Structure formats: C-alpha cells, structure tokens
Short mmCIF file of C-alpha atoms in Angstrom, two decimals:
data_model
loop_
_atom_site.label_atom_id
_atom_site.label_comp_id
_atom_site.label_asym_id
_atom_site.label_seq_id
_atom_site.Cartn_x
_atom_site.Cartn_y
_atom_site.Cartn_z
CA MET A 134 7.03 -80.16 49.09
CA GLU A 135 9.27 -77.86 47.14
CA GLU A 136 7.13 -78.35 44.06
CA GLU A 137 3.99 -77.33 45.97
CA SER A 138 5.79 -74.26 47.31
CA GLY A 139 6.82 -73.28 43.78
CA ASN A 140 3.30 -73.67 42.51
CA ALA A 141 2.01 -71.46 45.32
CA VAL A 142 4.52 -68.70 44.46
CA ALA A 143 3.60 -68.92 40.79
CA GLU A 144 -0.07 -68.65 41.62
CA THR A 145 0.62 -65.63 43.84
CA VAL A 146 2.61 -63.85 41.10
CA GLN A 147 -0.08 -64.61 38.55
CA ALA A 148 -2.76 -63.24 40.86
CA ALA A 149 -0.74 -60.08 41.49
CA ALA A 150 -0.25 -59.62 37.72
CA GLU A 151 -3.97 -60.01 37.13
CA VAL A 152 -4.73 -57.44 39.86
CA ALA A 153 -2.17 -55.02 38.40
CA ALA A 154 -3.62 -55.47 34.90
CA ASP A 155 -7.13 -54.83 36.21
CA THR A 156 -5.90 -51.74 38.07
CA ILE A 157 -4.13 -50.36 34.99
CA GLN A 158 -7.18 -51.01 32.87
CA THR A 159 -9.41 -49.27 35.40
CA VAL A 160 -7.08 -46.27 35.67
CA THR A 161 -6.80 -46.05 31.88
CA LYS A 162 -10.56 -46.10 31.50
CA GLY A 163 -10.89 -43.42 34.18
CA VAL A 164 -8.28 -41.17 32.58
CA THR A 165 -9.84 -41.65 29.15
CA SER A 166 -13.29 -40.88 30.51
CA GLU A 167 -12.10 -37.75 32.35
CA THR A 168 -10.16 -36.52 29.29
CA ALA A 169 -13.16 -37.05 27.04
CA SER A 170 -15.36 -35.23 29.52
CA LEU A 171 -12.89 -32.36 29.89
CA LEU A 172 -12.36 -31.89 26.14
CA HIS A 173 -16.00 -32.66 25.26
CA LEU A 174 -14.83 -35.31 22.83
CA ASP A 175 -18.24 -36.99 22.82
CA ASP A 176 -19.89 -33.73 21.83
CA ILE A 177 -17.29 -33.18 19.15
CA LYS A 178 -17.86 -36.67 17.77
CA LYS A 179 -21.60 -36.01 17.69
CA TYR A 180 -21.05 -32.69 15.89
CA PHE A 181 -18.46 -33.80 13.36
CA THR A 182 -20.65 -36.18 11.47
CA PHE A 183 -20.20 -36.68 7.76
CA LYS A 184 -23.00 -34.23 7.09
CA GLN A 185 -21.49 -31.54 9.32
CA VAL A 186 -17.98 -32.00 7.95
CA SER A 187 -19.23 -31.73 4.38
CA HIS A 188 -21.17 -28.63 5.39
CA ILE A 189 -18.03 -27.02 6.83
CA VAL A 190 -15.96 -27.92 3.76
CA MET A 191 -18.57 -26.36 1.49
CA GLY A 192 -18.58 -23.29 3.70
CA LEU A 193 -14.79 -22.93 3.46
CA ILE A 194 -14.99 -23.28 -0.31
CA ALA A 195 -17.67 -20.57 -0.33
CA ILE A 196 -15.44 -18.28 1.73
CA VAL A 197 -12.58 -18.74 -0.76
CA ILE A 198 -14.93 -17.93 -3.64
CA PHE A 199 -16.25 -14.86 -1.80
CA TYR A 200 -12.68 -13.66 -1.18
CA ILE A 201 -11.72 -14.04 -4.85
CA ALA A 202 -14.87 -12.17 -5.88
CA TYR A 203 -14.10 -9.48 -3.28
CA ARG A 204 -10.58 -8.96 -4.70
CA ILE A 205 -11.90 -8.73 -8.27
CA ILE A 206 -14.71 -6.32 -7.35
CA LYS A 207 -12.34 -4.17 -5.29
CA LYS A 208 -9.87 -3.92 -8.17
CA ILE A 209 -12.58 -3.01 -10.70
CA LEU A 210 -14.12 -0.51 -8.28
CA LYS A 211 -10.76 1.15 -7.65
CA GLN A 212 -9.97 1.43 -11.37
CA HIS A 213 -13.39 2.90 -12.14
CA LEU A 214 -13.43 5.35 -9.22
CA SER A 215 -9.89 6.59 -9.93
CA LYS A 216 -11.19 7.95 -13.26
CA VAL A 217 -14.20 9.81 -11.88
CA ALA A 218 -13.42 10.54 -8.23
CA LYS A 219 -10.67 12.18 -6.21
CA PRO A 220 -7.94 10.04 -4.58
CA HIS A 221 -9.18 10.54 -1.01
CA THR A 222 -12.70 9.50 -2.07
CA VAL A 223 -11.30 6.33 -3.64
CA LEU A 224 -9.41 5.62 -0.41
CA ILE A 225 -12.51 6.01 1.79
CA VAL A 226 -14.67 3.85 -0.51
CA ASN A 227 -12.03 1.09 -0.55
CA LYS A 228 -11.77 1.08 3.24
CA THR A 229 -15.57 1.01 3.65
CA PHE A 230 -15.86 -1.86 1.17
CA SER A 231 -13.10 -3.83 2.96
CA TYR A 232 -14.67 -3.39 6.41
CA THR A 233 -18.10 -4.39 5.07
CA PHE A 234 -16.71 -7.57 3.49
CA ARG A 235 -14.94 -8.58 6.71
CA ILE A 236 -18.07 -8.08 8.81
CA LEU A 237 -20.16 -10.16 6.39
CA ILE A 238 -17.58 -12.97 6.37
CA VAL A 239 -17.52 -13.08 10.18
CA MET A 240 -21.31 -13.26 10.27
CA TYR A 241 -21.30 -16.04 7.65
CA VAL A 242 -18.75 -18.10 9.63
CA LEU A 243 -20.74 -17.70 12.85
CA ASN A 244 -23.90 -18.77 11.08
CA LEU A 245 -22.01 -21.69 9.53
CA PHE A 246 -21.28 -23.09 12.99
CA GLY A 247 -24.89 -22.61 14.08
CA ILE A 248 -24.27 -19.68 16.42
CA ASN A 249 -27.37 -17.62 17.18
CA LEU A 250 -26.67 -14.15 15.77
CA SER A 251 -29.64 -12.50 17.51
CA ALA A 252 -28.05 -13.14 20.90
CA ILE A 253 -24.78 -11.73 19.63
CA TRP A 254 -26.52 -8.60 18.34
CA GLY A 255 -28.12 -8.11 21.74
CA ALA A 256 -24.77 -8.49 23.50
CA ALA A 257 -23.16 -6.24 20.91
CA GLY A 258 -25.73 -3.54 21.66
CA VAL A 259 -24.91 -3.57 25.36
CA ALA A 260 -21.18 -3.73 24.67
CA GLY A 261 -21.47 -0.96 22.08
CA LEU A 262 -23.18 1.29 24.61
CA ALA A 263 -20.37 0.72 27.12
CA ILE A 264 -17.66 1.15 24.50
CA GLY A 265 -19.37 4.31 23.24
CA PHE A 266 -19.04 5.98 26.64
CA ALA A 267 -15.42 4.85 26.93
CA ALA A 268 -14.45 5.92 23.40
CA GLN A 269 -16.28 9.21 22.95
CA THR A 270 -13.20 10.83 21.38
CA SER A 271 -12.82 8.11 18.77
CA VAL A 272 -16.51 8.20 17.90
CA SER A 273 -16.31 11.98 17.59
CA ASN A 274 -13.34 11.64 15.23
CA ILE A 275 -15.17 9.06 13.11
CA ILE A 276 -18.23 11.28 12.74
CA SER A 277 -15.98 14.28 12.04
CA GLY A 278 -14.16 12.21 9.43
CA MET A 279 -17.44 11.72 7.57
CA PHE A 280 -17.94 15.48 7.52
CA VAL A 281 -14.34 16.04 6.36
CA VAL A 282 -14.87 13.68 3.42
CA GLY A 283 -18.34 15.04 2.68
CA GLU A 284 -17.28 18.69 2.66
CA LYS A 285 -14.36 18.01 0.28
CA ALA A 286 -12.41 20.74 2.01
CA LEU A 287 -9.11 18.93 1.42
CA LYS A 288 -7.61 16.13 -0.65
CA LEU A 289 -4.39 14.17 -0.91
CA GLY A 290 -1.42 16.37 -1.80
CA ASP A 291 -2.97 19.62 -0.51
CA HIS A 292 -0.94 22.10 1.52
CA ILE A 293 -2.98 22.75 4.68
CA SER A 294 -2.62 24.35 8.09
CA VAL A 295 -4.62 23.38 11.19
CA SER A 296 -3.98 25.03 14.57
CA GLY A 297 -0.42 25.94 13.60
CA ASP A 298 0.44 22.53 12.07
CA ALA A 299 1.17 22.94 8.36
CA GLY A 300 2.19 20.40 5.74
CA ILE A 301 1.16 18.22 2.79
CA VAL A 302 -1.76 15.79 3.18
CA ASP A 303 -0.61 12.14 2.92
CA SER A 304 -3.76 10.28 4.01
CA ILE A 305 -7.36 10.94 5.03
CA GLY A 306 -8.72 8.34 7.44
CA LEU A 307 -11.83 7.82 9.55
CA LEU A 308 -10.01 8.96 12.70
CA SER A 309 -7.38 11.43 11.51
CA VAL A 310 -5.60 13.18 8.69
CA LYS A 311 -1.86 12.58 8.35
CA ILE A 312 0.44 15.22 6.89
CA HIS A 313 4.17 15.60 6.48
CA THR A 314 5.68 18.96 7.33
CA PHE A 315 8.24 20.78 5.19
CA ASP A 316 11.03 19.51 7.44
CA ASN A 317 9.73 15.95 6.75
CA GLN A 318 7.99 15.13 10.01
CA MET A 319 4.73 13.21 10.19
CA VAL A 320 1.90 14.99 12.02
CA ARG A 321 -1.41 13.27 12.84
CA ILE A 322 -4.36 15.68 13.08
CA PRO A 323 -7.60 14.30 14.62
CA ASN A 324 -10.64 14.85 12.44
CA SER A 325 -12.46 16.57 15.30
CA SER A 326 -9.72 19.23 15.38
CA ILE A 327 -10.30 19.93 11.69
CA ILE A 328 -14.07 20.25 12.11
CA ASN A 329 -13.95 22.26 15.35
CA GLY A 330 -10.91 24.39 14.41
CA THR A 331 -9.85 26.56 11.49
CA LEU A 332 -8.60 24.75 8.41
CA ILE A 333 -6.49 26.70 5.91
CA ASN A 334 -6.10 24.98 2.54
CA TYR A 335 -3.48 26.80 0.49
CA SER A 336 -3.97 24.43 -2.46
CA HIS A 337 -7.75 24.65 -2.79
CA PHE A 338 -7.61 27.23 -5.59
CA ASP A 339 -5.34 27.18 -8.61
CA VAL A 340 -3.88 30.64 -8.04
CA ARG A 341 -2.57 32.39 -4.97
CA ARG A 342 -1.68 35.97 -4.04
CA VAL A 343 1.77 37.11 -2.95
CA VAL A 344 1.76 40.21 -0.75
CA MET A 345 5.02 42.05 -0.10
CA GLU A 346 5.09 45.03 2.29
CA VAL A 347 7.55 47.86 1.48
CA GLY A 348 8.35 50.84 3.69
CA VAL A 349 9.62 54.05 2.06
CA SER A 350 10.98 57.23 3.60
CA TYR A 351 8.63 60.11 4.35
CA ASP A 352 11.00 62.31 2.30
CA SER A 353 10.45 60.24 -0.84
CA ASP A 354 8.49 61.47 -3.87
CA VAL A 355 5.36 59.35 -3.45
CA ASP A 356 4.39 59.53 -7.12
CA LYS A 357 7.83 58.41 -8.32
CA VAL A 358 7.92 55.59 -5.77
CA LEU A 359 4.50 54.36 -6.88
CA GLU A 360 5.51 54.57 -10.54
CA ALA A 361 8.74 52.67 -9.85
CA LEU A 362 7.05 49.86 -7.93
CA GLN A 363 4.48 49.41 -10.70
CA GLN A 364 7.34 47.98 -12.78
CA VAL A 365 7.83 45.08 -10.34
CA PRO A 366 5.13 42.69 -11.71
CA SER A 367 6.53 42.89 -15.27
CA MET A 368 9.98 41.93 -13.93
CA CYS A 369 8.69 38.63 -12.50
CA PRO A 370 8.04 35.93 -15.14
CA THR A 371 5.76 33.80 -12.90
CA VAL A 372 3.34 36.64 -12.11
CA ILE A 373 0.01 36.26 -13.92
CA SER A 374 -2.01 39.18 -15.32
CA ASP A 375 -5.45 37.95 -14.26
CA PRO A 376 -6.20 38.90 -11.50
CA ALA A 377 -4.29 42.11 -12.08
CA PRO A 378 -1.45 43.15 -9.71
CA LYS A 379 -2.11 45.88 -7.14
CA ILE A 380 0.42 48.38 -5.73
CA TYR A 381 -0.86 50.90 -3.20
CA TYR A 382 -0.01 52.92 -0.10
CA ASP A 383 -1.32 51.15 2.99
CA THR A 384 -0.53 52.93 6.28
CA PHE A 385 1.48 55.73 7.88
CA GLY A 386 4.10 53.88 9.88
CA ALA A 387 6.25 55.11 12.76
CA SER A 388 9.24 55.74 10.51
CA SER A 389 8.01 55.04 6.97
CA LEU A 390 5.16 55.12 4.51
CA ASN A 391 4.06 51.50 4.22
CA MET A 392 3.13 50.20 0.77
CA LYS A 393 1.95 46.84 -0.43
CA VAL A 394 2.84 45.05 -3.64
CA CYS A 395 0.21 42.39 -4.39
CA VAL A 396 0.64 39.99 -7.31
CA TRP A 397 -0.95 36.66 -8.28
CA CYS A 398 0.70 33.43 -9.33
CA LYS A 399 0.03 29.71 -9.66
CA ASN A 400 0.26 27.65 -6.49
CA ALA A 401 3.30 25.75 -7.75
CA ASP A 402 5.15 29.04 -8.40
CA PHE A 403 4.51 30.64 -5.00
CA ILE A 404 8.07 30.47 -3.61
CA ALA A 405 9.67 31.43 -6.94
CA THR A 406 7.30 34.38 -7.32
CA LYS A 407 7.95 35.59 -3.79
CA ASN A 408 11.72 35.56 -4.42
CA ASP A 409 11.32 37.33 -7.79
CA VAL A 410 9.15 40.07 -6.28
CA PHE A 411 11.61 40.60 -3.44
CA LYS A 412 14.59 40.93 -5.82
CA ALA A 413 12.63 43.21 -8.17
CA ILE A 414 11.72 45.60 -5.33
CA VAL A 415 15.35 45.85 -4.22
CA LYS A 416 16.49 46.44 -7.80
CA VAL A 417 13.88 49.15 -8.41
CA SER A 418 14.72 50.90 -5.11
CA ARG A 419 18.38 51.15 -6.16
CA GLU A 420 17.62 52.42 -9.66
CA THR A 421 15.03 55.10 -8.85
CA PRO A 422 16.41 55.64 -6.14
CA PHE A 423 14.18 55.82 -3.08
CA GLU A 424 15.09 55.05 0.51
CA ILE A 425 13.77 52.01 2.35
CA PRO A 426 14.28 53.11 5.96
CA TYR A 427 15.58 50.84 8.67
CA THR A 428 16.14 51.24 12.40
CA LYS A 429 19.45 52.83 13.43
CA LEU A 430 21.17 52.80 16.83
CA ASP A 431 23.81 55.24 18.11
CA VAL A 432 26.41 53.36 20.17
CA LYS A 433 28.57 55.39 22.62
CA ILE A 434 32.07 54.01 23.35
CA VAL A 435 33.15 54.71 26.96
CA ASN A 436 36.85 55.34 27.77
CA GLY A 437 38.14 52.10 29.32
CA GLU A 438 40.52 53.94 31.72
CA GLN A 439 37.69 55.48 33.72
CA ASN A 440 36.73 53.92 37.02
CA ALA A 441 33.96 51.42 36.87
CA ALA A 442 30.59 53.00 37.43
CA PRO A 443 28.42 51.92 40.38
CA SER A 444 26.02 49.09 39.76
CA GLY A 445 22.94 50.19 37.83
CA THR A 446 24.61 53.22 36.14
CA THR A 447 26.45 53.78 32.87
CA ALA A 448 30.06 54.99 32.89
CA VAL A 449 30.67 58.17 30.80
CA ALA A 450 33.98 60.04 30.37
CA PRO A 451 33.86 63.50 32.09
CA SER A 452 35.47 65.20 29.08
CA GLU A 453 32.67 64.05 26.75
CA ALA A 454 29.71 66.32 26.27
CA VAL A 455 26.23 64.89 25.83
CA GLY A 456 25.46 64.43 22.16
CA ALA A 457 29.15 64.56 21.14
CA PRO A 458 30.73 61.19 21.95
CA SER A 459 34.41 60.61 21.31
CA GLU A 460 33.60 57.73 18.91
CA ALA A 461 30.28 56.73 17.38
CA ALA A 462 29.16 53.88 15.25
CA GLN A 463 25.92 53.09 13.54
CA ILE A 464 24.65 49.56 13.63
CA ASP A 465 21.87 48.39 11.36
CA SER A 466 19.24 46.40 13.21
#
C-alpha cells in the first residue's frame, strides 16, 4: 500500500515537472518570437547575407580610401592656393571643399544601404522651404558672405570699421566676419551688416594720410605761421614725399584761424607719424613763436564770511565792483 502511494506521488511530481518544462518552453518561444518581431531580427538576418556583408565591407574600405584622397587633395590644394591667392580666399575654398566632400560621403553611404535618394531629395525640398522661411537671416548672411568674398573688400589682417565696430580681421566665414578690437575683444559682424552698411577698410591701400588741425591766434603773422608749419613734414622721419604734404588755412574759427597739416605715411607707421607730427607742431610753435589759442575762464572767489545767498543766486561781496574781483584765477580748459 505504501509502495503504491509512493509511486503515485512520484508520478504526480513527474507530471508536474513535465507541465512546468512545457510551460517554460512555451514562454521562452513566445518571448523569443516577440523579441525577434520587435527588433526585426528576421529582416536583419535576411539583409545581412554574405553578399550584403561583403558589399558593406567594400563600401567602408571605399570610404576610407576616399577620406585619404580627400586629405591629400585638400593639402595640395591649400599649398597651391596659398601661393597664388589671398588667405581669406584659401579659407573659403577649403571650407567649400570640406562641405562638398561630407555631402558626397553621406549620399554614398545612403546609397550603399539601398536608400532611395529621390524620396530624400523631395523631402529635403519641402524641409528646405520651411527652413528657409525660419532662417531668413542666416540665408541672407550666407548670400552676403558670397558678395563679401567676391568683392575682395577685406582680407585677413585688415583694420576695418563697420557701424562703429573697429578692429583687425581674424576670420571671414559664410555667416560672419570676426575681428578683435584694439582692447582685445572679439566682435562678430554679420555679413549682411557689411553689405548693407558702410565698411571702412583702413588697410586697403599701402599709404594713409594723417590730418592734424591747428588753431592759431588772429593776431599771428599768417605768412610766418604758414612758413613755420611747412617745416613739420621734414621733422618727421616716417612721412613720405609722394603724395606731397599739404599745409593750408582751412576756416575762420570762433577764436582762431584753423589750419590743417596733411602728410602721408605707410599704414604700419600711422601712429608713429601722428605722434611725430604732433610733437613737431608744438616744437615749431614754441620756436617761431606763434600762439595756439585755448579757452580761458575767469573764476571769481566770493568772500566766505558773507551770508549765504538765496537759492538760485550767486553770492557776491558788496565791496567788490563788477569786473574787479578781489582775487582772480585763470583756468585752462
């Protein structure tokens, strides 16, 4: 009896184990099937055949070869252009060549995986239209950048001024021109501002004019003053003789006869020339001599013991007559 009971229990356990094994097997198959369906493993297996894998490997090898050729061509192109073209032209050509290579590589990879490029071009046209409306400023700057490069109005290292921002050109891009100011701050100027505004390029020509305005007293001997100032250019070593310096009377000012001393110098010598001309004018004015007038103020000192004047009036000592103050001082302004 006990033996039969033990056999029954063993059979029950064995049956339960078989049911559990079947259940686990069923669940495993279900999970595997769902995972394969979710990850498209069957499609991947169909795609990654030996032929497809070899095709992809050959494509990757081709991309590596294209990249090596791109680097070699870019290096040769840069070396050749640097001898015959200006630095900013070399920069633009290099950027254009790089962008073109990247676009071609992307198209090659898409074609490698069998993606229909015509559908992408159609979608790109619609997307480009939408992006164009959203990025009108950027598109305007890109088009303006082409005009900036085409006009050759500036180059790397030039001293320029645009809408009050002045500095040395560091880079010329498709969207903007970057300069550093003389207090070493970076300023980004959009290309559209350069095209639509006024660009001043102080470095475009090899020589530059220095103009110094000098006021002389109406009591001065005009001929002697003119003769004295004509010595200024010869006292400045950085002044060039062609174009010739000009010294002339300009206007009748409120308190002086205004003259202008105009000399020419090389761009690199502008600051030195300006300082030399300034010092030469001062030296000549002291040797001739002739008076360079300046504004003078008469200051009246009020006796501190007097009662404070009412608000809005000036306190004056009763004993002082108008025009004869007790103390007077002249202050140069």
